[in-house]
Short mmCIF file of C-alpha atoms in Angstrom, two decimals:
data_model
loop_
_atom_site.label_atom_id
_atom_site.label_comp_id
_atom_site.label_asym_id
_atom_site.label_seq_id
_atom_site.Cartn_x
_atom_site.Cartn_y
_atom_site.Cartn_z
CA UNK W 4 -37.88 -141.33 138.95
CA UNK W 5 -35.12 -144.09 139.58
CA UNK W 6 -34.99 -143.06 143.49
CA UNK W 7 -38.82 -142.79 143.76
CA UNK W 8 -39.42 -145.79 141.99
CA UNK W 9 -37.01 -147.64 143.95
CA UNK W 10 -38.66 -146.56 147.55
CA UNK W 11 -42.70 -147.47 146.25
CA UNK W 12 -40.70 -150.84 144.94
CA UNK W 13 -39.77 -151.83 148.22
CA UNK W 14 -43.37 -150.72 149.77
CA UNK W 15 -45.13 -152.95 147.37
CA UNK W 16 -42.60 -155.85 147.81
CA UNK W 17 -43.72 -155.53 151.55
CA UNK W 18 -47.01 -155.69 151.19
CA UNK W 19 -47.35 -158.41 149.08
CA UNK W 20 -45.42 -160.31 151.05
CA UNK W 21 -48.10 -160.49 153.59
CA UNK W 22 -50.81 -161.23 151.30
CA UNK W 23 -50.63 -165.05 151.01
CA UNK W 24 -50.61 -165.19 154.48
CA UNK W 25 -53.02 -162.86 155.68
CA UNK W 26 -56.19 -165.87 155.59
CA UNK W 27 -54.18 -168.39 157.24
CA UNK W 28 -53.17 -166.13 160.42
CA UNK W 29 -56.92 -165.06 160.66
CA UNK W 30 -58.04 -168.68 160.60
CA UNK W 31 -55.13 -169.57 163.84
CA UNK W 32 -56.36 -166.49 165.67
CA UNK W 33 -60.05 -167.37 165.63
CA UNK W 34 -60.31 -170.79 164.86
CA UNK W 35 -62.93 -170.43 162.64
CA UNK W 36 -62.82 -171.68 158.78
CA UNK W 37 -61.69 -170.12 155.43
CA UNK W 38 -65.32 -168.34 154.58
CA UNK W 39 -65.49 -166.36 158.65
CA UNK W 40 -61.96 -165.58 157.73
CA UNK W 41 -62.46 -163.46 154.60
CA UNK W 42 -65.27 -161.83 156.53
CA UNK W 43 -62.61 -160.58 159.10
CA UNK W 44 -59.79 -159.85 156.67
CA UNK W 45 -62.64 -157.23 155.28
CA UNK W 46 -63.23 -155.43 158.55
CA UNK W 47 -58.92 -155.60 158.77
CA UNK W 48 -58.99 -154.29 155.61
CA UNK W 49 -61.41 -151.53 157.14
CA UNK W 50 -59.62 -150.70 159.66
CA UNK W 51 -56.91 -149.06 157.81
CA UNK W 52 -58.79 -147.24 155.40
CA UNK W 53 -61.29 -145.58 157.52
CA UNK W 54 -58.33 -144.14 159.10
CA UNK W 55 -56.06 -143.71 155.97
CA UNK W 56 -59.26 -141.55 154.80
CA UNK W 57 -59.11 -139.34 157.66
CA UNK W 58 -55.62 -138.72 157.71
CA UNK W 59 -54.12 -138.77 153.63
CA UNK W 60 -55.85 -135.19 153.44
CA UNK W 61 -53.68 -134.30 155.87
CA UNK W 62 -50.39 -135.88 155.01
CA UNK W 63 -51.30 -134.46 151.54
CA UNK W 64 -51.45 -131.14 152.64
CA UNK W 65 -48.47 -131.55 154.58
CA UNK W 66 -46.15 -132.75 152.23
CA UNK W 67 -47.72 -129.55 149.98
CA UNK W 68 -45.87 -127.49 152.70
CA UNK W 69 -42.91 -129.17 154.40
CA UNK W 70 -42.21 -131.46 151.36
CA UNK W 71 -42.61 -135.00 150.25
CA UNK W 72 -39.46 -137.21 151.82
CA UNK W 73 -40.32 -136.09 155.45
CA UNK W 74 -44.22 -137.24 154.85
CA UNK W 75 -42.84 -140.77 152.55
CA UNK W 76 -40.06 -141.79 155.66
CA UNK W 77 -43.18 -141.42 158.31
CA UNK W 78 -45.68 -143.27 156.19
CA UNK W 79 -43.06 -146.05 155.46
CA UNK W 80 -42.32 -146.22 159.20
CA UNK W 81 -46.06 -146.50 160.52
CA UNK W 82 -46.26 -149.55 157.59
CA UNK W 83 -42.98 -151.27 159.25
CA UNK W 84 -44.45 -151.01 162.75
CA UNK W 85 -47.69 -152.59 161.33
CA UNK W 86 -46.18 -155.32 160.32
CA UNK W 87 -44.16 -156.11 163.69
CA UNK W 88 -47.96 -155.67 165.45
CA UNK W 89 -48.68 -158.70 162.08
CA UNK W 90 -45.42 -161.03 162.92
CA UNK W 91 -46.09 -160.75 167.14
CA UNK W 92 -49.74 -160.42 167.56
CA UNK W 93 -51.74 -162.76 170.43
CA UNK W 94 -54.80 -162.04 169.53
CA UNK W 95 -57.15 -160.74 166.48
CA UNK W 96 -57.60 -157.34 168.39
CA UNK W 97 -53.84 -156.76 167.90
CA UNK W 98 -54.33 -156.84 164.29
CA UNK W 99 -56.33 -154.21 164.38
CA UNK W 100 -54.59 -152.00 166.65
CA UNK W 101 -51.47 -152.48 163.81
CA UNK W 102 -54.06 -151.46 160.82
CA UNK W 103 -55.58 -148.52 162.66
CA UNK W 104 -51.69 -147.07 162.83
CA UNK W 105 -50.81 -147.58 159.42
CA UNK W 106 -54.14 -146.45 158.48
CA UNK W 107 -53.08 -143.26 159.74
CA UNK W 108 -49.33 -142.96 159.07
CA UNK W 109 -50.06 -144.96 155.70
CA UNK W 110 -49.94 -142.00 153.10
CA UNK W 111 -47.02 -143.49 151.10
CA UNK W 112 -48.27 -144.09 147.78
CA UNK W 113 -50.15 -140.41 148.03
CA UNK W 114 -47.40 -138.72 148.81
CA UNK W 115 -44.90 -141.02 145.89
CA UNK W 116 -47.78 -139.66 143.51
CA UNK W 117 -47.41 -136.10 144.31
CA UNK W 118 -43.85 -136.28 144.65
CA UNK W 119 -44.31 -138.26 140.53
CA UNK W 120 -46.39 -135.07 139.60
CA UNK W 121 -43.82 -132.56 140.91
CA UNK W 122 -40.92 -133.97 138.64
CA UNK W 123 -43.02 -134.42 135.45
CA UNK W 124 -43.75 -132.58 132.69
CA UNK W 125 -47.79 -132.47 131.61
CA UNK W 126 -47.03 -134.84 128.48
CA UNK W 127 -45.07 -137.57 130.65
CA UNK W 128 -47.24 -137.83 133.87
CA UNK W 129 -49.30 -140.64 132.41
CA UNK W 130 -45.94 -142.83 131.40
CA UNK W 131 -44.66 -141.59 135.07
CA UNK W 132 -47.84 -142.60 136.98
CA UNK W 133 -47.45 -146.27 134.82
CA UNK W 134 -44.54 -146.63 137.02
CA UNK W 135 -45.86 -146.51 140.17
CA UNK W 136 -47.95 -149.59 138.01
CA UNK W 137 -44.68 -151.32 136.94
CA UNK W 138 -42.99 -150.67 140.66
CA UNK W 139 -46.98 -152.19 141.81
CA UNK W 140 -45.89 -155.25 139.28
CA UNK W 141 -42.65 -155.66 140.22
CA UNK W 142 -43.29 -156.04 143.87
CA UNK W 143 -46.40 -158.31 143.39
CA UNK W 144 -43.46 -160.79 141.38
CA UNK W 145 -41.25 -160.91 144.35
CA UNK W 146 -43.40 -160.20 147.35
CA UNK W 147 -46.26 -163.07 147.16
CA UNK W 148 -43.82 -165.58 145.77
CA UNK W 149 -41.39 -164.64 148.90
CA UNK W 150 -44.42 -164.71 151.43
CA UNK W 151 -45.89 -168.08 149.89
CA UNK W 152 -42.35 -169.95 150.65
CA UNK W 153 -41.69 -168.09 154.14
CA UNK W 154 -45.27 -169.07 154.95
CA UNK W 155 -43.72 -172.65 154.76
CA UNK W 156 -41.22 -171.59 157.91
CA UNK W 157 -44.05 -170.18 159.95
CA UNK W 158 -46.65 -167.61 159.54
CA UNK W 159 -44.77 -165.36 161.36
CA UNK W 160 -41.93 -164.64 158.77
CA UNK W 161 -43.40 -163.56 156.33
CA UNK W 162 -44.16 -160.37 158.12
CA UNK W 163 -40.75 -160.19 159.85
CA UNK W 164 -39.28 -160.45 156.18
CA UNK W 165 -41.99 -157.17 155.40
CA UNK W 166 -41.01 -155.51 158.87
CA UNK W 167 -37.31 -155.89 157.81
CA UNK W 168 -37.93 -154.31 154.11
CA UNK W 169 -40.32 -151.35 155.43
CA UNK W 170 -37.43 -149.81 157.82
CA UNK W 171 -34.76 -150.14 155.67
CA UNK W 172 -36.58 -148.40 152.53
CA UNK W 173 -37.14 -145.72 155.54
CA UNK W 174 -33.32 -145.52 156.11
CA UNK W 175 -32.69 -145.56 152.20
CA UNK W 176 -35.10 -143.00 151.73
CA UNK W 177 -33.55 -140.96 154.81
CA UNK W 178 -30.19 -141.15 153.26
CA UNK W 179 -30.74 -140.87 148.96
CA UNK W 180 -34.26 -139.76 148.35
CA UNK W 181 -34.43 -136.27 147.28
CA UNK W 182 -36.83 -133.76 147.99
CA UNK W 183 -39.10 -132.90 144.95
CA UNK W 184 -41.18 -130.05 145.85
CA UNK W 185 -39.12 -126.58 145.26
CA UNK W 186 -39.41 -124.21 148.38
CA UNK W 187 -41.01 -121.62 146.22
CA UNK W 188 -43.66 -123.80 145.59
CA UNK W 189 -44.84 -124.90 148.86
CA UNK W 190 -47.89 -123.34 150.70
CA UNK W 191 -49.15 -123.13 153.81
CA UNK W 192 -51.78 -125.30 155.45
CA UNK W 193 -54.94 -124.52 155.52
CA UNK W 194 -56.60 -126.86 158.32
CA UNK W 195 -60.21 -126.59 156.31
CA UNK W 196 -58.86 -129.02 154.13
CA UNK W 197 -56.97 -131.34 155.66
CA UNK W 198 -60.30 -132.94 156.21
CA UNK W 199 -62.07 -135.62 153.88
CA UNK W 200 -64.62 -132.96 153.25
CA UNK W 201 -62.17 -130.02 153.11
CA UNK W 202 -60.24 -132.15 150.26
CA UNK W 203 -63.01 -132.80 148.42
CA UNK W 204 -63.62 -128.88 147.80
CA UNK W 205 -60.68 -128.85 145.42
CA UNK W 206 -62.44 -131.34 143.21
CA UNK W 207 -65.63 -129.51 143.39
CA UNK W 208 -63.39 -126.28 141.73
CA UNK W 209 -62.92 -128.36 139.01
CA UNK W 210 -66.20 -129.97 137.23
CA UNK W 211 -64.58 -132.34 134.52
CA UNK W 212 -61.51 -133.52 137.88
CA UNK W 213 -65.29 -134.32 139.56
CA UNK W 214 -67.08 -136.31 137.52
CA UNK W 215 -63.65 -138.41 136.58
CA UNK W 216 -63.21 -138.83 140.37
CA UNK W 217 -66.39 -140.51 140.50
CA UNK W 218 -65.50 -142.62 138.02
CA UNK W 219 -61.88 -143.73 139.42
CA UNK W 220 -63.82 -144.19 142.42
CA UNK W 221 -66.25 -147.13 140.99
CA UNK W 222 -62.86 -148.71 139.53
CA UNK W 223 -60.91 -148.67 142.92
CA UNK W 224 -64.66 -150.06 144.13
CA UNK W 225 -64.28 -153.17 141.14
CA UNK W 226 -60.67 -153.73 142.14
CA UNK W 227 -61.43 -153.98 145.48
CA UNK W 228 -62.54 -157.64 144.58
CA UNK W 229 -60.00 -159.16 143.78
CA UNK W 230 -57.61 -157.62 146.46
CA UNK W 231 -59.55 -158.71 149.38
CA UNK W 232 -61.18 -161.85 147.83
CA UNK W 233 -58.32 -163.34 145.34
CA UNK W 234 -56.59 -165.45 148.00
CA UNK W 235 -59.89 -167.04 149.89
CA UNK W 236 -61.08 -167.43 146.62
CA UNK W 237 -58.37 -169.27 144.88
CA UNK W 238 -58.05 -171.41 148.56
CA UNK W 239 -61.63 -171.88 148.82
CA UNK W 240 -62.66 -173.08 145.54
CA UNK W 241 -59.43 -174.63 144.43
CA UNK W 242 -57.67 -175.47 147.64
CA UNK W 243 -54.88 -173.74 146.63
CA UNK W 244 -51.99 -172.91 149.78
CA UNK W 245 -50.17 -169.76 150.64
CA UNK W 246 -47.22 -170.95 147.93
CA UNK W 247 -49.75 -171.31 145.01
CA UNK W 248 -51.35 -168.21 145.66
CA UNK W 249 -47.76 -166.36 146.00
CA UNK W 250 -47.26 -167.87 142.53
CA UNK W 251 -50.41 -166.71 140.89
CA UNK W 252 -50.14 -162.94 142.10
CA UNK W 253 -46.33 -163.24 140.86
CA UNK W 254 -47.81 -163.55 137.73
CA UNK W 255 -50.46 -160.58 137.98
CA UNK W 256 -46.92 -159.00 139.32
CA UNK W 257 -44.97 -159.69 135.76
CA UNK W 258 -48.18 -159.18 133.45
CA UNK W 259 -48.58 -155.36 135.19
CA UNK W 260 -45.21 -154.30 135.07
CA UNK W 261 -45.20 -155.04 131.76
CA UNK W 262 -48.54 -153.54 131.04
CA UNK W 263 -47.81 -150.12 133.28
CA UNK W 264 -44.04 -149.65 132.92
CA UNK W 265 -44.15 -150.43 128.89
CA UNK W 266 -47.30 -150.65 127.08
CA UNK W 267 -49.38 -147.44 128.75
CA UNK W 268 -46.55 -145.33 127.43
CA UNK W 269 -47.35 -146.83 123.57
CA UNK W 270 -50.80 -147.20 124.15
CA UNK W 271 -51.34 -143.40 124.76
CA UNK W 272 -49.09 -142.72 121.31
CA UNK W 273 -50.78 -145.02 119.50
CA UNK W 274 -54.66 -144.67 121.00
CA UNK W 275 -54.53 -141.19 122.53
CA UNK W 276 -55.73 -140.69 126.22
CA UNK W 277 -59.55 -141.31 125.89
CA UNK W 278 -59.31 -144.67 123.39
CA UNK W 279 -56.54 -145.56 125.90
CA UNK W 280 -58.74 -145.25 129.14
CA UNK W 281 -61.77 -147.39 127.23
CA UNK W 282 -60.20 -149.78 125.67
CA UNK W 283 -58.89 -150.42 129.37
CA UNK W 284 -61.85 -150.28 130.61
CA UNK W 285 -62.94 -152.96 128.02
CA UNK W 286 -60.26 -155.35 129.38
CA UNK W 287 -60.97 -154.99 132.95
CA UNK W 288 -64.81 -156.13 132.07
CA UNK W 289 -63.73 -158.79 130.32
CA UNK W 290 -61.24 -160.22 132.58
CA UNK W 291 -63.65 -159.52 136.03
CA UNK W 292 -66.46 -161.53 134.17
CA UNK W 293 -64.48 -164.52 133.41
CA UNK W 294 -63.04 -164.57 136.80
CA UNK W 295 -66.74 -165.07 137.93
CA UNK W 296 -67.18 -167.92 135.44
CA UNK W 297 -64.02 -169.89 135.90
CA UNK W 298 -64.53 -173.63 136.80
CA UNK W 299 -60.58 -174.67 136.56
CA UNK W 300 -58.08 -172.86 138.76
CA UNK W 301 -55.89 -173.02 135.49
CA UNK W 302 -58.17 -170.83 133.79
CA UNK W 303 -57.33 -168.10 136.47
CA UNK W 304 -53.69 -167.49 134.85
CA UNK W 305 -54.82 -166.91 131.24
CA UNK W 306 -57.42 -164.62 132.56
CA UNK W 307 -55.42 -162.46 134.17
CA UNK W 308 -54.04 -161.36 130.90
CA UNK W 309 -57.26 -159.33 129.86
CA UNK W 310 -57.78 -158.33 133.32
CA UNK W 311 -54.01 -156.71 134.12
CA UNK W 312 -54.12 -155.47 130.30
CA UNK W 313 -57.35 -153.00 131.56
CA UNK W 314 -54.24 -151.18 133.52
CA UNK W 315 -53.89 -149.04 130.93
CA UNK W 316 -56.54 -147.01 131.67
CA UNK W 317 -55.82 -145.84 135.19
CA UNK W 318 -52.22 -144.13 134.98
CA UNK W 319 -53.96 -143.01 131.83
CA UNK W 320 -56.84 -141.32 133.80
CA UNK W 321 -54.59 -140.13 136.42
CA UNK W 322 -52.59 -138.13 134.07
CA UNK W 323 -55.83 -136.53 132.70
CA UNK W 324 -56.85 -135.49 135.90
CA UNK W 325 -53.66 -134.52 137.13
CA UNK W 326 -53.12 -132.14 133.92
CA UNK W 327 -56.29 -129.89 135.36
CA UNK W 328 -55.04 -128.80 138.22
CA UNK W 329 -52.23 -126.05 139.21
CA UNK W 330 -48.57 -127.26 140.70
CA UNK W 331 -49.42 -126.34 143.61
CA UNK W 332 -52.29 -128.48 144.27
CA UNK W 333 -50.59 -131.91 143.29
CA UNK W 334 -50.36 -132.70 146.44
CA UNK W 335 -53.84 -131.49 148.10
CA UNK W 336 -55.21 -133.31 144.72
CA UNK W 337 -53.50 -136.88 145.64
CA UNK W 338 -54.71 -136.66 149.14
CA UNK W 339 -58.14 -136.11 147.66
CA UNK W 340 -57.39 -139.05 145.64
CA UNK W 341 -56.37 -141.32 147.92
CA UNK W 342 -59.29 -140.01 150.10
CA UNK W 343 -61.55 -141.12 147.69
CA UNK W 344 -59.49 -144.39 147.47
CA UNK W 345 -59.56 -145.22 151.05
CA UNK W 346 -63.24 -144.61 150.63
CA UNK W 347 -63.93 -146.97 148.48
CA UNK W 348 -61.65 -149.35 150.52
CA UNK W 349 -64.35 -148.80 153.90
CA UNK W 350 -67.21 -149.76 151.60
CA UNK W 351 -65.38 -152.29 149.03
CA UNK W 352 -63.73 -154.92 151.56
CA UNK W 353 -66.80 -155.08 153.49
CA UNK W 354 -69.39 -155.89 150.59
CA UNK W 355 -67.04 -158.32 148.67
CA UNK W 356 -65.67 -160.11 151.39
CA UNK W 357 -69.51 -160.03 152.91
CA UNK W 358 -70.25 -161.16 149.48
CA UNK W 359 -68.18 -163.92 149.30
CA UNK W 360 -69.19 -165.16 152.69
CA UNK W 361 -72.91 -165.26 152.09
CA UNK W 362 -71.87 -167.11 148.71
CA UNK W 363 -69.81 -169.88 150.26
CA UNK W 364 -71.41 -170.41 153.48
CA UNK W 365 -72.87 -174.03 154.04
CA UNK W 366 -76.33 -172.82 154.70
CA UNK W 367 -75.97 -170.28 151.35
CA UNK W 368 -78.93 -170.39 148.94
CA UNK W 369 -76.27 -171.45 146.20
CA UNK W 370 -72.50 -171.19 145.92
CA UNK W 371 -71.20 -169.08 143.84
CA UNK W 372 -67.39 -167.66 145.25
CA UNK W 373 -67.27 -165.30 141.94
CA UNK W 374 -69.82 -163.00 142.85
CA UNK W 375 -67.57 -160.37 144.10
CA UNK W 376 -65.84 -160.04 140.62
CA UNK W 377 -69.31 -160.49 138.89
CA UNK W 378 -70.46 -156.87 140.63
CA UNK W 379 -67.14 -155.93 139.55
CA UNK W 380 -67.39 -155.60 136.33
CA UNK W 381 -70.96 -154.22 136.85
CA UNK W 382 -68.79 -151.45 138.59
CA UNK W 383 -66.36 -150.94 135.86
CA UNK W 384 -68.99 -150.48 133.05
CA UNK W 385 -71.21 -148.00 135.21
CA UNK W 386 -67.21 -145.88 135.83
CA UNK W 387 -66.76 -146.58 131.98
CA UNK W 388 -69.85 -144.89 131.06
CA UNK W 389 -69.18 -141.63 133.67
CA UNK W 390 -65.79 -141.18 131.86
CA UNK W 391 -67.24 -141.31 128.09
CA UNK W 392 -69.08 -137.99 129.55
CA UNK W 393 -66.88 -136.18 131.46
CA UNK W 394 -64.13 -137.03 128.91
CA UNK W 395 -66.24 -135.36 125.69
CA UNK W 396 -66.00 -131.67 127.76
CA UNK W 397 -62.04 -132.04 127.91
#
């Protein structure tokens, strides 16, 4: 756990890094203002995930038969190159050249979340899969707040500084990460389903996975809202600059690795599984709606406490769905996952940062920059209410 942890650390760090300065290098590239800006970080955003759903089947698969570290260094790597195409490019269509390659190299967190499942017993996965949370916490603390003050340097560094991080968690993991998957327990690939479609048969032999998978993908659908809209949001409505916003997903970054790396753990001992994933469920609703509402960009930081407490519920779910299916499937069942995921990042960016455009154009009916969390937490109460029935048959 300490090496894997370690390697997704760095990942995350990388990432958000980036994030602070992603609107600001659109708006130099085009010329165009804030509200075009979010509407081209969505199709970025696209970009990668159409082709991180085509491929993660396959790296899944993969890693089921030649292991996880050789899959995690190649992943990592695509994700460093990705970010020299970020620090170097002349033009907007270089951007997307650098997403389309991660997209499909960019299998990391799959493949960490297979490798998670391999080393953990059934009654630990949900505390394990909380620390891919916490590591997801801990990198949103130092990343943003380390992109917001490079941003002040140039727009440039930040992604050098994410380049730099990338490649040397690949030569880290080269050098100490150990392999998790026993020989004995690897498989042979069966082309069939290193397809979308071909991954998605595994959840089909397994009703209750199904129906959950739905339901994990309206959540990764709600979340998508604030990812791609927090940082035109927070800039557009409270003219906040790449620093401020670094600061404000430091703090998501200390409230979720609190939340995943401490509290899922007692929450399960003290609520069980199911109470666990609703009353997580409850949070996330509460916290997306008063996003929507806010009227002081003050407000934002105490509502992120509801909102990052409704992490509880997906390592939670995770583990439950994770506990249904053989060994040997971990890691065709994380590719389906993150299939699934990538999915609902091809249809998520584009209808919340569409959403916020048509919202906070000059020429909109009315202006209203929190309707992407508003259909949020529409989102999370229609997954909440697939889980209560697929949850009763376990």
């Amino acid at each position: 756990m300490v090496f894997i942890f370690i390697t997704i650390l760095v990942d995350i760090i990388g990432i958000g890094i980036i994030i602070p300065v992603i609107p600001s290098l659109i708006e130099n590239l085009t010329e165009g203002g804030l509200s075009e800006a979010s509407r081209i970080g969505g199709w970025l955003i696209f970009a990668f995930a159409i082709m991180q759903f085509l491929f993660a089947p396959l790296m899944g698969i993969l890693s089921d038969k030649f292991g996880r570290r050789p899959i995690l260094l190649l992943a990592l790597l695509g994700l460093g190159i990705d970010y020299i195409f970020h620090a170097f490019a002349p033009s907007i269509g270089w951007l997307f050249v650098g997403r389309v390659f991660a997209g499909i190299t960019g299998a990391s967190i799959t493949v960490a979340t297979a490798y998670i499942a391999d080393i953990s017993t059934p009654e630990k996965k949900a505390q394990n899969f909380g620390m891919i949370g916490a590591a997801f916490g801990l990198g949103f603390i130092i990343g943003p707040v380390i992109g917001g003050l490079a941003a002040k340097v140039s727009l440039q560094l930040p992604f050098l500084i994410a380049a730099g991080l990338t490649l040397l968690n690949v030569v880290y993991g080269f050098f100490i990460l150990p392999e998790s998957l026993a020989p004995e327990k690897r498989r042979e690939v069966d082309l069939k389903r290193a397809n979308p479609l071909g991954s998605l048969k595994l959840i089909r032999k397994y009703p209750i996975v199904a129906g959950l998978m739905v339901s994990f993908f309206l959540v990764y659908m709600a979340s998508q809202a604030v990812q791609t809209t927090w940082t035109y949001f927070t800039m557009f409505k409270f003219e906040w600059d790449e620093t401020m916003v670094g600061y404000s997903l430091g703090v998501v970054g200390v409230i979720v690795a609190i939340v995943q790396g401490g509290l899922v753990k007692y929450a399960v001992k003290l609520w069980g599984e199911k109470k666990t994933i609703y009353i997580g469920y409850v949070f996330w609703i509460i916290g997306l709606t008063l996003f929507a509402s806010t009227t002081q960009g003050w407000m934002l930081f105490a509502f992120l406490l509801p909102y990052c407490l409704g992490g509880i519920a997906s390592p939670t779910l995770q583990g439950v769905v994770s506990n249904q299916v053989a060994d040997n499937e971990q890691g065709e069942l994380q590719g389906a996952m993150t299939a699934l995921i990538s999915l609902s990042s091809i249809i998520g960016p584009l209808v919340m940062t569409n959403l916020f455009y048509q919202f906070t154009q000059d020429d909109a009916p009315f202006q209203f920059a929190g309707a992407p969390f508003a259909l949020g937490a529409v989102l999370v109460l229609a997954s909440f209410i697939l889980s209560r029935k697929s949850l009763r048959k376990i």
